[in-house]
Tab-separated table of C-alpha atoms in Angstrom:
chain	number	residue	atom	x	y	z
A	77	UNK	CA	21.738	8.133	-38.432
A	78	UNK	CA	22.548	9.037	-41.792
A	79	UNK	CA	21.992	12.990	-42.970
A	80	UNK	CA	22.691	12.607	-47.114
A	81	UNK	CA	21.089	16.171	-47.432
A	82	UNK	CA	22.851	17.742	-44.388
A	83	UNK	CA	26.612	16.109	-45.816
A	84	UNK	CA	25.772	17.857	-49.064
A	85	UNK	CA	25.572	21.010	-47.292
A	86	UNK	CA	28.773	20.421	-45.335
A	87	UNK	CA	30.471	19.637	-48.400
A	88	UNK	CA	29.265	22.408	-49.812
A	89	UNK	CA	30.356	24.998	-46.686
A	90	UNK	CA	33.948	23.460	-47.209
A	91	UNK	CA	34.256	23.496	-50.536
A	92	UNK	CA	33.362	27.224	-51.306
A	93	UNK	CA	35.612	28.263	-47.680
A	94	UNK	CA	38.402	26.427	-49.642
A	95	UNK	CA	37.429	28.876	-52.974
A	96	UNK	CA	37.619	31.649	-51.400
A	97	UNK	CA	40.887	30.860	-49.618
A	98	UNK	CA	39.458	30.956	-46.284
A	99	UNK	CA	41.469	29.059	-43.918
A	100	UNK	CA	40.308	26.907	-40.730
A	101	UNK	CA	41.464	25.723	-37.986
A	102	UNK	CA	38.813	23.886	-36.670
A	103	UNK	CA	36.198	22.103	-39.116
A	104	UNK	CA	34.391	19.257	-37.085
A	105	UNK	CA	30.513	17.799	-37.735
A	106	UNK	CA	28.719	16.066	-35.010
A	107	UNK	CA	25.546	14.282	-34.325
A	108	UNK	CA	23.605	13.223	-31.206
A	109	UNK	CA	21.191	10.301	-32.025
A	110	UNK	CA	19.211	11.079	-28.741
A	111	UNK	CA	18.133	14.935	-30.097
A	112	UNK	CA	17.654	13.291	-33.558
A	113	UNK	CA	20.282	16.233	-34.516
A	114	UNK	CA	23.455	16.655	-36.272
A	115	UNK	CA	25.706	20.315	-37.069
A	116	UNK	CA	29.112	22.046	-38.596
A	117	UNK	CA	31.057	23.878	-36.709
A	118	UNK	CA	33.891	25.578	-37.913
A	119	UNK	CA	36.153	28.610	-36.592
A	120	UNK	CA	38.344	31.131	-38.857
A	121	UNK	CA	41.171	32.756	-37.084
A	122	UNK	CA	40.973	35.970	-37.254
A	123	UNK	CA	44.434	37.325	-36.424
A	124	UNK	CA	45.378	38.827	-39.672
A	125	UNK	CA	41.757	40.919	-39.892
A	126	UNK	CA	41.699	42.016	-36.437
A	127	UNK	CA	44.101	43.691	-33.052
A	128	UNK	CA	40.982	42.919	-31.129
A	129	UNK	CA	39.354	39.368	-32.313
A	130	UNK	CA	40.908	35.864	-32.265
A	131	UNK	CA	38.450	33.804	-34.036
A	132	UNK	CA	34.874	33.836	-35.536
A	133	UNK	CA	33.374	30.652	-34.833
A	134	UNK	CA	30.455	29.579	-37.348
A	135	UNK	CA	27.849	26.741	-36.151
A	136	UNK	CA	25.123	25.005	-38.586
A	137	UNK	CA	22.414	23.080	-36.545
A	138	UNK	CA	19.836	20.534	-38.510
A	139	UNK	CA	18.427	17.517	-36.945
A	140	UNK	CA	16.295	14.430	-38.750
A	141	UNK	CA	12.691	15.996	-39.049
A	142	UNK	CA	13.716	19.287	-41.217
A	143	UNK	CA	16.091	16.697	-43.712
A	144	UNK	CA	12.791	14.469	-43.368
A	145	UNK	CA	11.309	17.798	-44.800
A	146	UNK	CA	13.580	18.825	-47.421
A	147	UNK	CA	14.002	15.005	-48.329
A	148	UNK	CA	10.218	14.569	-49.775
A	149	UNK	CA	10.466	18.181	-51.777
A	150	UNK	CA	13.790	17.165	-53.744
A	151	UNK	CA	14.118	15.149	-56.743
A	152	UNK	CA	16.223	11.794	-56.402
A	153	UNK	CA	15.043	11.740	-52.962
A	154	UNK	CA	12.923	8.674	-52.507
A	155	UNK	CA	15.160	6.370	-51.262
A	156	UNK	CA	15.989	8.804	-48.552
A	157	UNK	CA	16.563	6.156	-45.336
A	158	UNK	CA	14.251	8.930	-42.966
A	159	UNK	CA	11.176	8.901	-45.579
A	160	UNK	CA	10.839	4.918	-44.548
A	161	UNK	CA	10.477	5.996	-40.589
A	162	UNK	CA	6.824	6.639	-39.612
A	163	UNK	CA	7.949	9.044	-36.617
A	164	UNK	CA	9.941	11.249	-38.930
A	165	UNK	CA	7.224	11.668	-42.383
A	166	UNK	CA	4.334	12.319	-40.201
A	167	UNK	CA	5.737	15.641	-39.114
A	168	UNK	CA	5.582	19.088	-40.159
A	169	UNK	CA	8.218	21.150	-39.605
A	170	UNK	CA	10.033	24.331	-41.577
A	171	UNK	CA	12.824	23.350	-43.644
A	172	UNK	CA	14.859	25.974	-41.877
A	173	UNK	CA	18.695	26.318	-40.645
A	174	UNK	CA	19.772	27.320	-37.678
A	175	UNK	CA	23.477	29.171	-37.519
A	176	UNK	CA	25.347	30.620	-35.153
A	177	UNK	CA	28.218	33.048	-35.334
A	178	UNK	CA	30.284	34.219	-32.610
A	179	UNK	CA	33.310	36.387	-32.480
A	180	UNK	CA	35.892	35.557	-29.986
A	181	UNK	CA	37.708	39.003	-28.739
A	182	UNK	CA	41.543	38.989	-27.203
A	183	UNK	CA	41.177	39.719	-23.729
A	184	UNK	CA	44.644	41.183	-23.378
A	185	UNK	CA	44.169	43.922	-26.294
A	186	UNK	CA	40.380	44.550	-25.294
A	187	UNK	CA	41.612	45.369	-21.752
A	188	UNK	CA	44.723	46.735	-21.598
A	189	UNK	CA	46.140	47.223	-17.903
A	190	UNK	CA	47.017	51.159	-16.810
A	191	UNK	CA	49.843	52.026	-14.851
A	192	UNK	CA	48.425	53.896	-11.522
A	193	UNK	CA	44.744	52.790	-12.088
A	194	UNK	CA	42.920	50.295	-9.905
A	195	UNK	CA	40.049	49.126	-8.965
A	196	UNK	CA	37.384	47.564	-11.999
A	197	UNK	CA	38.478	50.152	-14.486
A	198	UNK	CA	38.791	47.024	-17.451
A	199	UNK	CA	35.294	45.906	-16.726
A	200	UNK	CA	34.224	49.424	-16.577
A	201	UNK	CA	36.110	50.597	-19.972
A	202	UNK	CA	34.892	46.887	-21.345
A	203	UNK	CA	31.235	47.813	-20.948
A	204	UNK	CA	31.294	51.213	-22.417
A	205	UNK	CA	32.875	49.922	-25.820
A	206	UNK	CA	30.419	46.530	-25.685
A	207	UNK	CA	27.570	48.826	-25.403
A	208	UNK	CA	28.837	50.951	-28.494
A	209	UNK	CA	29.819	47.806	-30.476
A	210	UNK	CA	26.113	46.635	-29.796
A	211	UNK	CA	24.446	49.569	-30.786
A	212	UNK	CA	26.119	49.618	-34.089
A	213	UNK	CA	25.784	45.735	-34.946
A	214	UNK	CA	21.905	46.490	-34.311
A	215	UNK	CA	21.995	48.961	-37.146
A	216	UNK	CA	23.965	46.808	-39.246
A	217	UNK	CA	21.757	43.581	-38.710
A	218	UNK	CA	18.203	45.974	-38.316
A	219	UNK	CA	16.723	43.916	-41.615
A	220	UNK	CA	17.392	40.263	-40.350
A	221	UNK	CA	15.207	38.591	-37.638
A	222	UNK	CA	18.256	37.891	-35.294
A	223	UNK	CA	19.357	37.663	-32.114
A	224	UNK	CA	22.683	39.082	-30.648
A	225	UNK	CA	23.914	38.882	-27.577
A	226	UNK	CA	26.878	39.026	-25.324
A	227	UNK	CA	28.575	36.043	-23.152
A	228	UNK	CA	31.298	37.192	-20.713
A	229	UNK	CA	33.006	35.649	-17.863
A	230	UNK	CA	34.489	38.015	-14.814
A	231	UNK	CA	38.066	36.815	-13.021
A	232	UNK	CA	40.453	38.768	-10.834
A	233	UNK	CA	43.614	39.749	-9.986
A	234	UNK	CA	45.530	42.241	-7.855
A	235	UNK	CA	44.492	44.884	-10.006
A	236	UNK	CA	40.787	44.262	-9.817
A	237	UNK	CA	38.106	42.510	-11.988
A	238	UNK	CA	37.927	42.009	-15.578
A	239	UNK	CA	36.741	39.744	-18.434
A	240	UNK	CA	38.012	36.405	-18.991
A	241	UNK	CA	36.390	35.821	-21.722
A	242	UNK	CA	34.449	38.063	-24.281
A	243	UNK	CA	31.954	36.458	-27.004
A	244	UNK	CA	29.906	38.420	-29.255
A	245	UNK	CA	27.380	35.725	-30.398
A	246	UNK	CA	24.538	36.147	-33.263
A	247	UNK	CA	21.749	33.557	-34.250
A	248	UNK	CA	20.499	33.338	-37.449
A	249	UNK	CA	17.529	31.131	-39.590
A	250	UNK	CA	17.682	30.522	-43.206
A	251	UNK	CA	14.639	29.119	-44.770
A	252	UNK	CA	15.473	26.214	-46.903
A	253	UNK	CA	11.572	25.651	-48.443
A	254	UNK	CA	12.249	26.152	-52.241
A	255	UNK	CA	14.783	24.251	-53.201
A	256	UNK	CA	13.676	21.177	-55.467
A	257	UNK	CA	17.391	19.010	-56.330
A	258	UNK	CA	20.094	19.348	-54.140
A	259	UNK	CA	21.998	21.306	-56.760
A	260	UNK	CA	19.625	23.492	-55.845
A	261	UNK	CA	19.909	23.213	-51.689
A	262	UNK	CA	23.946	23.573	-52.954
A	263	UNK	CA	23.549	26.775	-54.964
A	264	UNK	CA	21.571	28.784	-51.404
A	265	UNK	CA	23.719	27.722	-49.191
A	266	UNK	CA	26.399	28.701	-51.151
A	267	UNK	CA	24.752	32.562	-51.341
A	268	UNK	CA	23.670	31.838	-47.550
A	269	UNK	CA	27.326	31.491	-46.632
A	270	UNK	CA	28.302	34.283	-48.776
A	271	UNK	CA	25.421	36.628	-47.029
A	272	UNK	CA	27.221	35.226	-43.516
A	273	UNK	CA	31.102	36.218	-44.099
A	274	UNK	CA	29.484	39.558	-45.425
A	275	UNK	CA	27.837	40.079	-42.231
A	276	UNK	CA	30.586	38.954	-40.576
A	277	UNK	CA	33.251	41.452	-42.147
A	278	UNK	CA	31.115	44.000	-41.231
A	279	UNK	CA	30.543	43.251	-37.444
A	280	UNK	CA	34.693	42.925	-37.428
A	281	UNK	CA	35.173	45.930	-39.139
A	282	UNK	CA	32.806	48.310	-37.094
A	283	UNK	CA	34.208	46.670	-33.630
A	284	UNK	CA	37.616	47.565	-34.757
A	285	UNK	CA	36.531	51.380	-35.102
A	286	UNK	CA	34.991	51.048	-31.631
A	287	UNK	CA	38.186	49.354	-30.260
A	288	UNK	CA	40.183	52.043	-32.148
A	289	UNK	CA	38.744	54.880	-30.620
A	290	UNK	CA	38.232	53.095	-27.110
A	291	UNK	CA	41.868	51.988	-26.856
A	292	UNK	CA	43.028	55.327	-27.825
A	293	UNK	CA	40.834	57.296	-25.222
């Protein structure tokens, strides 16, 4: 399938990471013809912001009905190939975009081993700061509809259990509904992004004060 809207916006993403001399090391679209759906995903290291974070990993989902949508509100649109399927211009859906960002933390800095302790003291030391870090992202994110969350995996070793993996991972949904040329679907994303790394900053910043003071206890 062919997503002319959804490769403007991709284009877009790249170019303005590439303005702001934002560097990636992943930066991969794919599609699935069996959803109807097609996304970004793209993943900043994070090594020279953080002691505590490897890599913020940034996701854009769309599939065919919501560029259906967008397609028949946009100028120079008509010969959009999805406005000629039946399926796809007899439905109604929001011309919204789904994105995902999620912050990869080291495992070796979160968790630090202690000489003379045993037992499940990482996982237990890992859960107070996750807590704190989760309280304060709330506050930060309080005015957008979102969802955060944690994913973790458990492992261990002679020295007891800890956490093989540590995501932070928030969902967010940007109305695309008043945009009418693509210069215009161009010019939000381009503020949507800028919204995102703000967000993002912040989330890094407050978990390194948590980390800080966690480490250091």
């Amino acid at each position: 399938m062919h997503y002319p809207i959804f490769n403007s916006i991709v284009n877009t993403l790249e170019t303005q990471l590439e303005k702001r001399g934002i560097k990636t090391n992943k930066f991969k679209t794919w599609e699935d013809n069996k959803i109807h759906a097609t996304g970004l995903e793209f993943m900043i290291p994070l090594s020279d912001t953080s002691d505590y974070m490897e890599s913020l990993s940034i996701n854009f989902d769309w599939d065919s009905f919501r560029e259906t949508t967008i397609a028949r509100e946009l100028e120079g649109m008509e010969n959009h190939p999805f406005l000629k399927v039946e399926t796809l211009t007899k439905s109604s859906v929001n011309p919204t975009i789904d994105v995902e960002l999620s912050w990869l933390f080291d495992i070796e800095t979160c968790q630090p081993e202690v000489p003379g302790e045993a037992g499940n003291y990482r996982i237990e030391q890992a859960s107070r700061w996750m807590e704190a870090i989760s309280n304060k992202v709330n506050e930060l994110l309080a005015d957008d509809d979102i969802i955060t969350r944690w994913h973790i995996e458990i492992d261990g070793d002679e020295n007891g259990r800890y956490l093989s993996a540590i995501n932070l991972i928030s969902y967010f949904q940007y109305e695309l509904s008043a945009p009418k040329s693509l210069n215009e679907v161009q010019h939000l994303v381009s503020r949507k992004l800028h919204d995102l790394l703000l967000k993002a900053n912040k989330v890094i910043f407050t978990s390194n004060q948590v980390l800080d003071e966690s480490i250091a206890a």
